[in-house]
Short mmCIF file of C-alpha atoms and ligand atoms in Angstrom, two decimals:
data_model
loop_
_atom_site.label_atom_id
_atom_site.label_comp_id
_atom_site.label_asym_id
_atom_site.label_seq_id
_atom_site.Cartn_x
_atom_site.Cartn_y
_atom_site.Cartn_z
CA UNK A 15 85.68 132.17 113.41
CA UNK A 16 85.59 131.85 117.19
CA UNK A 17 88.61 129.57 117.46
CA UNK A 18 91.94 131.38 117.71
CA UNK A 19 95.46 130.01 117.45
CA UNK A 20 98.80 131.49 118.50
CA UNK A 21 102.27 130.08 118.06
CA UNK A 22 105.80 131.31 117.43
CA UNK A 23 109.44 130.44 116.83
CA UNK A 24 112.65 132.17 117.90
CA UNK A 25 114.77 133.76 115.16
CA UNK A 26 117.82 132.40 116.94
CA UNK A 27 119.07 130.83 113.73
CA UNK A 28 117.83 129.20 110.56
CA UNK A 29 114.77 127.03 111.11
CA UNK A 30 115.21 123.27 111.01
CA UNK A 31 113.24 120.15 110.22
CA UNK A 32 112.23 119.76 113.90
CA UNK A 33 110.63 123.22 113.92
CA UNK A 34 108.71 122.26 110.79
CA UNK A 35 107.53 118.80 111.88
CA UNK A 36 106.88 119.73 115.52
CA UNK A 37 105.21 123.10 115.00
CA UNK A 38 104.75 124.60 111.52
CA UNK A 39 103.26 121.49 109.90
CA UNK A 40 100.39 121.64 112.40
CA UNK A 41 99.91 125.36 111.80
CA UNK A 42 99.20 124.82 108.13
CA UNK A 43 96.22 122.56 108.70
CA UNK A 44 94.94 124.39 111.78
CA UNK A 45 95.00 127.82 110.12
CA UNK A 46 92.05 126.72 107.98
CA UNK A 47 89.74 126.51 110.99
CA UNK A 48 91.26 129.12 113.32
CA UNK A 49 91.92 132.81 113.30
CA UNK A 50 95.70 132.36 113.39
CA UNK A 51 98.55 134.52 114.62
CA UNK A 52 102.13 133.41 114.03
CA UNK A 53 104.78 135.28 115.92
CA UNK A 54 108.53 135.58 115.36
CA UNK A 55 109.67 135.74 118.97
CA UNK A 56 112.74 137.97 118.70
CA UNK A 57 112.59 139.10 122.35
CA UNK A 58 113.04 135.46 123.33
CA UNK A 59 115.97 135.09 120.95
CA UNK A 60 118.02 137.72 122.81
CA UNK A 61 118.15 135.54 125.93
CA UNK A 62 121.24 134.24 124.09
CA UNK A 63 123.62 136.85 122.63
CA UNK A 64 122.84 137.57 118.98
CA UNK A 65 124.75 139.54 116.39
CA UNK A 66 122.36 142.48 115.62
CA UNK A 67 122.75 142.27 111.83
CA UNK A 68 122.33 138.51 111.84
CA UNK A 69 119.31 138.70 114.17
CA UNK A 70 117.60 141.18 111.86
CA UNK A 71 118.31 138.94 108.88
CA UNK A 72 117.04 135.88 110.78
CA UNK A 73 113.77 137.63 111.66
CA UNK A 74 113.06 138.15 107.98
CA UNK A 75 114.21 134.64 107.09
CA UNK A 76 111.87 133.14 109.69
CA UNK A 77 108.97 135.18 108.26
CA UNK A 78 109.86 133.91 104.77
CA UNK A 79 110.11 130.37 106.14
CA UNK A 80 106.59 130.54 107.62
CA UNK A 81 105.25 131.73 104.27
CA UNK A 82 107.25 129.19 102.28
CA UNK A 83 105.88 126.35 104.42
CA UNK A 84 102.34 127.42 103.65
CA UNK A 85 101.22 130.04 106.17
CA UNK A 86 98.65 131.99 104.19
CA UNK A 87 99.05 135.74 104.75
CA UNK A 88 95.49 136.32 103.53
CA UNK A 89 94.14 134.14 106.33
CA UNK A 90 96.75 134.42 109.09
CA UNK A 91 98.78 137.16 110.74
CA UNK A 92 102.57 136.96 110.80
CA UNK A 93 104.22 139.47 113.11
CA UNK A 94 107.38 140.18 115.07
CA UNK A 95 107.06 140.04 118.86
CA UNK A 96 109.06 143.23 119.55
CA UNK A 97 106.71 145.21 117.25
CA UNK A 98 103.87 144.62 119.71
CA UNK A 99 104.94 146.28 122.96
CA UNK A 100 102.11 144.66 124.92
CA UNK A 101 104.14 141.41 125.07
CA UNK A 102 106.84 142.96 127.27
CA UNK A 103 104.27 144.97 129.26
CA UNK A 104 102.06 142.00 130.08
CA UNK A 105 105.13 139.89 130.91
CA UNK A 106 105.94 142.28 133.75
CA UNK A 107 102.46 141.97 135.24
CA UNK A 108 102.53 138.17 134.87
CA UNK A 109 105.95 137.97 136.51
CA UNK A 110 104.25 139.12 139.71
CA UNK A 111 101.96 136.08 139.42
CA UNK A 112 104.83 133.61 138.92
CA UNK A 113 106.83 131.96 141.67
CA UNK A 114 110.62 131.70 141.56
CA UNK A 115 110.30 127.99 142.35
CA UNK A 116 108.14 127.43 139.29
CA UNK A 117 110.75 129.01 137.04
CA UNK A 118 113.55 127.06 138.71
CA UNK A 119 111.76 123.83 137.81
CA UNK A 120 111.61 124.55 134.06
CA UNK A 121 113.66 121.91 132.26
CA UNK A 122 114.49 124.23 129.35
CA UNK A 123 116.05 126.68 131.83
CA UNK A 124 117.94 123.87 133.51
CA UNK A 125 119.20 122.57 130.15
CA UNK A 126 120.25 125.96 128.85
CA UNK A 127 121.98 127.03 132.06
CA UNK A 128 123.69 123.69 132.69
CA UNK A 129 127.34 124.06 133.56
CA UNK A 130 127.11 127.85 133.94
CA UNK A 131 127.57 129.83 137.13
CA UNK A 132 124.93 132.36 138.30
CA UNK A 133 127.13 135.15 136.92
CA UNK A 134 126.82 133.71 133.41
CA UNK A 135 123.03 133.22 133.30
CA UNK A 136 120.97 136.24 132.32
CA UNK A 137 117.69 136.91 134.11
CA UNK A 138 115.85 136.89 130.77
CA UNK A 139 116.64 133.21 130.32
CA UNK A 140 115.14 132.57 133.76
CA UNK A 141 111.95 134.58 133.10
CA UNK A 142 111.61 133.33 129.49
CA UNK A 143 108.46 131.28 130.34
CA UNK A 144 106.74 134.39 131.73
CA UNK A 145 107.26 136.22 128.45
CA UNK A 146 105.98 133.14 126.66
CA UNK A 147 102.89 133.18 128.89
CA UNK A 148 102.34 136.82 127.90
CA UNK A 149 102.79 135.97 124.20
CA UNK A 150 100.00 133.46 124.52
CA UNK A 151 97.57 135.04 126.98
CA UNK A 152 97.43 138.38 125.16
CA UNK A 153 95.58 136.76 122.29
CA UNK A 154 93.21 134.57 124.31
CA UNK A 155 93.88 131.65 121.96
CA UNK A 156 91.99 128.40 122.24
CA UNK A 157 94.88 126.44 120.66
CA UNK A 158 98.66 126.72 120.96
CA UNK A 159 100.31 124.25 118.57
CA UNK A 160 103.89 123.54 119.68
CA UNK A 161 106.39 120.71 119.96
CA UNK A 162 106.75 118.48 122.96
CA UNK A 163 109.57 120.53 124.54
CA UNK A 164 107.12 123.37 125.21
CA UNK A 165 104.66 121.24 127.27
CA UNK A 166 106.00 122.45 130.60
CA UNK A 167 105.86 126.12 129.50
CA UNK A 168 102.25 125.72 128.38
CA UNK A 169 101.37 124.15 131.73
CA UNK A 170 102.94 127.11 133.53
CA UNK A 171 101.01 129.52 131.28
CA UNK A 172 97.80 127.76 132.25
CA UNK A 173 98.67 128.04 135.95
CA UNK A 174 99.49 131.75 135.66
CA UNK A 175 96.24 132.43 133.79
CA UNK A 176 94.18 130.56 136.39
CA UNK A 177 95.99 132.25 139.28
CA UNK A 178 95.33 135.70 137.85
CA UNK A 179 91.68 134.95 137.03
CA UNK A 180 91.09 133.44 140.48
CA UNK A 181 92.79 136.27 142.35
CA UNK A 182 90.71 138.98 140.64
CA UNK A 183 87.62 136.77 140.26
CA UNK A 184 87.54 137.54 136.54
CA UNK A 185 87.73 135.64 133.29
CA UNK A 186 90.37 137.94 131.85
CA UNK A 187 92.48 135.13 130.40
CA UNK A 188 91.40 132.13 128.40
CA UNK A 189 93.24 129.12 129.84
CA UNK A 190 94.98 127.84 126.68
CA UNK A 191 95.34 124.29 125.42
CA UNK A 192 98.62 123.08 123.95
CA UNK A 193 98.21 121.16 120.71
CA UNK A 194 100.96 118.59 120.17
CA UNK A 195 101.39 116.46 117.04
CA UNK A 196 100.72 112.75 117.59
CA UNK A 197 103.97 112.00 115.77
CA UNK A 198 107.03 114.26 115.39
CA UNK A 199 106.40 116.25 118.56
CA UNK A 200 110.09 115.75 119.41
CA UNK A 201 112.39 115.22 116.46
CA UNK A 202 115.77 114.13 117.75
CA UNK A 203 119.20 115.29 116.65
CA UNK A 204 120.69 113.39 113.71
CA UNK A 205 124.00 113.20 115.55
CA UNK A 206 122.44 112.29 118.90
CA UNK A 207 119.05 110.56 119.08
CA UNK A 208 118.88 111.15 122.84
CA UNK A 209 118.55 114.97 122.52
CA UNK A 210 116.13 117.04 120.47
CA UNK A 211 117.10 118.58 117.17
CA UNK A 212 117.99 122.16 118.01
CA UNK A 213 119.12 125.35 116.25
CA UNK A 214 121.74 125.96 118.91
CA UNK A 215 123.20 122.43 118.85
CA UNK A 216 126.99 122.54 118.92
CA UNK A 217 127.33 120.56 115.68
CA UNK A 218 125.73 121.31 112.28
CA UNK A 219 125.31 117.56 111.89
CA UNK A 220 122.53 117.75 114.50
CA UNK A 221 119.90 119.32 112.24
CA UNK A 222 118.58 119.69 108.72
CA UNK A 223 118.45 123.43 108.27
CA UNK A 224 116.13 125.28 105.90
CA UNK A 225 119.24 126.59 104.14
CA UNK A 226 120.94 123.23 103.57
CA UNK A 227 121.45 122.45 99.90
CA UNK A 228 120.84 118.96 98.51
CA UNK A 229 124.44 117.83 98.94
CA UNK A 230 124.55 119.02 102.54
CA UNK A 231 121.30 117.16 103.28
CA UNK A 232 122.73 113.99 101.73
CA UNK A 233 125.93 114.35 103.74
CA UNK A 234 124.10 114.95 107.03
CA UNK A 235 121.72 112.02 106.55
CA UNK A 236 124.60 109.75 105.54
CA UNK A 237 126.45 110.71 108.73
CA UNK A 238 123.36 110.40 110.94
CA UNK A 239 123.90 108.15 113.94
CA UNK A 240 122.26 104.70 113.64
CA UNK A 241 121.58 101.92 116.11
CA UNK A 242 123.33 98.58 116.45
CA UNK A 243 122.04 95.86 114.13
CA UNK A 244 121.13 96.39 110.51
CA UNK A 245 117.32 96.11 110.25
CA UNK A 246 115.46 99.23 109.22
CA UNK A 247 112.84 99.08 111.97
CA UNK A 248 111.49 101.38 114.67
CA UNK A 249 111.32 100.43 118.35
CA UNK A 250 112.36 101.37 121.86
CA UNK A 251 115.73 99.71 121.36
CA UNK A 252 116.26 101.69 118.12
CA UNK A 253 115.96 105.41 118.95
CA UNK A 254 118.02 106.60 115.97
CA UNK A 255 116.11 104.54 113.38
CA UNK A 256 112.80 105.44 115.01
CA UNK A 257 113.67 109.11 114.59
CA UNK A 258 114.73 108.70 110.94
CA UNK A 259 111.65 106.61 110.12
CA UNK A 260 109.43 109.20 111.81
CA UNK A 261 110.92 111.93 109.62
CA UNK A 262 110.43 109.77 106.51
CA UNK A 263 106.86 109.00 107.52
CA UNK A 264 105.88 112.60 108.26
CA UNK A 265 107.34 113.96 105.03
CA UNK A 266 105.73 111.29 102.83
CA UNK A 267 102.48 110.68 104.71
CA UNK A 268 103.25 106.94 104.79
CA UNK A 269 102.94 104.75 107.88
CA UNK A 270 106.23 103.70 109.52
CA UNK A 271 105.20 100.01 109.30
CA UNK A 272 104.68 100.42 105.57
CA UNK A 273 108.10 102.06 105.07
CA UNK A 274 109.78 99.29 107.09
CA UNK A 275 108.46 96.73 104.57
CA UNK A 276 110.35 98.48 101.73
CA UNK A 277 113.63 97.83 103.50
CA UNK A 278 113.33 94.19 104.51
CA UNK A 279 116.63 92.59 103.45
CA UNK A 280 118.21 95.98 102.77
CA UNK A 281 120.55 97.92 105.03
CA UNK A 282 120.82 101.34 106.64
CA UNK A 283 122.71 102.69 103.61
CA UNK A 284 119.78 102.17 101.21
CA UNK A 285 117.32 103.63 103.67
CA UNK A 286 119.43 106.70 104.39
CA UNK A 287 120.01 107.39 100.69
CA UNK A 288 116.24 107.39 100.07
CA UNK A 289 115.47 109.37 103.21
CA UNK A 290 117.90 112.05 102.02
CA UNK A 291 115.99 112.30 98.72
CA UNK A 292 112.67 112.56 100.58
CA UNK A 293 114.05 115.49 102.58
CA UNK A 294 115.56 117.15 99.50
CA UNK A 295 112.22 116.84 97.70
CA UNK A 296 110.40 118.52 100.60
CA UNK A 297 113.02 121.21 101.11
CA UNK A 298 113.69 122.33 97.51
CA UNK A 299 110.30 124.03 96.92
CA UNK A 300 110.38 125.55 100.42
CA UNK A 301 113.75 127.12 99.63
CA UNK A 302 112.48 128.46 96.29
CA UNK A 303 109.51 130.09 97.99
CA UNK A 304 111.72 131.52 100.74
CA UNK A 305 113.93 133.07 98.10
CA UNK A 306 110.92 134.55 96.32
CA UNK A 307 109.81 136.32 99.53
CA UNK A 308 113.33 137.41 100.52
CA UNK A 309 113.91 138.84 97.04
CA UNK A 310 110.82 141.01 97.46
CA UNK A 311 111.40 142.88 100.75
CA UNK A 312 108.55 145.31 100.06
CA UNK A 313 106.04 142.46 99.96
CA UNK A 314 107.43 140.97 103.16
CA UNK A 315 107.14 144.39 104.81
CA UNK A 316 103.49 144.64 103.78
CA UNK A 317 102.73 141.19 105.20
CA UNK A 318 104.51 141.93 108.49
CA UNK A 319 102.91 145.36 108.83
CA UNK A 320 99.41 143.88 108.33
CA UNK A 321 100.17 141.11 110.83
CA UNK A 322 101.50 143.61 113.36
CA UNK A 323 98.40 145.75 113.04
CA UNK A 324 96.10 142.79 113.64
CA UNK A 325 98.20 141.56 116.57
CA UNK A 326 98.41 145.01 118.14
CA UNK A 327 94.66 145.48 117.88
CA UNK A 328 93.95 142.26 119.82
CA UNK A 329 96.84 142.60 122.28
CA UNK A 330 96.05 146.17 123.30
CA UNK A 331 92.47 145.25 124.23
CA UNK A 332 93.73 142.49 126.54
CA UNK A 333 96.43 144.69 128.05
CA UNK A 334 93.92 147.47 128.77
CA UNK A 335 91.63 144.91 130.39
CA UNK A 336 94.51 143.60 132.55
CA UNK A 337 95.63 147.08 133.64
CA UNK A 338 92.06 147.98 134.56
CA UNK A 339 91.60 144.72 136.47
CA UNK A 340 94.85 145.22 138.39
CA UNK A 341 94.13 148.92 139.01
CA UNK A 342 97.11 150.29 137.13
CA UNK A 343 97.22 153.78 135.64
CA UNK A 344 95.40 156.93 136.66
N1 AQP B 14 113.36 118.96 117.73
C1 AQP B 14 112.13 119.41 117.71
N2 AQP B 14 111.09 118.57 117.45
C2 AQP B 14 109.82 119.02 117.40
N3 AQP B 14 109.49 120.32 117.61
C3 AQP B 14 110.49 121.19 117.87
N4 AQP B 14 110.51 122.50 118.12
C4 AQP B 14 111.77 122.92 118.31
N5 AQP B 14 112.60 121.88 118.20
C5 AQP B 14 111.85 120.78 117.93
C6 AQP B 14 109.31 123.33 118.16
O1 AQP B 14 109.54 124.45 117.32
C7 AQP B 14 108.88 125.57 117.90
C8 AQP B 14 109.80 126.72 118.03
O2 AQP B 14 110.87 126.50 118.89
P1 AQP B 14 111.80 127.71 119.29
O3 AQP B 14 112.73 128.05 118.21
O4 AQP B 14 111.01 128.84 119.77
O5 AQP B 14 112.56 127.17 120.52
P2 AQP B 14 113.19 125.82 120.78
O6 AQP B 14 112.16 124.81 121.11
O7 AQP B 14 114.21 126.09 121.85
O8 AQP B 14 113.85 125.43 119.40
P3 AQP B 14 115.33 125.20 119.10
O9 AQP B 14 115.49 124.86 117.68
O10 AQP B 14 115.91 124.21 120.06
O11 AQP B 14 115.95 126.64 119.32
P4 AQP B 14 117.13 127.10 120.21
O12 AQP B 14 118.26 126.16 119.89
O13 AQP B 14 117.41 128.51 119.78
O14 AQP B 14 116.68 127.02 121.62
C9 AQP B 14 108.30 125.12 119.24
O15 AQP B 14 106.93 124.82 119.05
C10 AQP B 14 109.08 123.89 119.54
O16 AQP B 14 108.36 122.98 120.35
#
């Protein structure tokens, strides 16, 4: 297989429906036609303070989540970023090919540092996109399937790769292409349809988490913000309903226009009750599979060790090539 894919998620908390619909859902179909590497980006997660025990647990829960959603460990590598030291090493080299101004323009950095003084923002949060560029460029992937919020970071990665290649007149890095889903690339918060669903949202009502039980899902969907009016329709003037209909559509494979027809003459209450059941039906088997993997730590270790070995093998070749190109070492 000449096509290679790389993607990853931070173990900064339990995964949520947005992570699944924006990223993982694409992985499952793409892994059939790509050599695929799925990373658990724990070095990124520590740009916000994490409890060590909880972080360790989250790393394993994210691995189990990937598997439960359908990542096939026979076909694809699952590995933890910090187990492959080349990520941090390449990030340093790439940081010398990245301008401060570029990093200052990153909207994720602006969002996450909003309202904080310089003394409260760690440098890792600022250089986060450089580490992400290293995550990607090490594997020379042709495809990087991610949600919409990562578009700007992918663009920066492409610029860094081109800048390095041009400076040394080499083809060291493959300039990667982001792959964004045509629908669901930005799932919005249930409590606020103007901001994306996010693990670190201040309220639990923002997201459907992979650990939510059926009653919690029902409660969250019931409390989800709706738009004025009462028609169950999508549209620019109905951001909340558009978001909920998108979720319904992506989990059932039905067109939004088709779902809208079911609710003509009915209200938001009926729609939300059925949407909750659609989510519960998707989530229940995922949770069972997650539990199966988490109850068998030895098997999870084997999968992660195999993934790490494959990732290390590829990453070290690229890092050696970069060091040689730059003239590092003796
Ligand atoms: N709301 C979303 N809709 C669609 N895709 C999303 N992704 C995240 N949120 C949504 C995609 O999931 C992948 C992993 O994201 P991440 O955990 O590495 O970082 P993130 O984008 O910052 O996700 P969160 O949930 O908001 O995490 P925190 O709160 O820790 O920062 C990416 O492909 C992302 O696009």
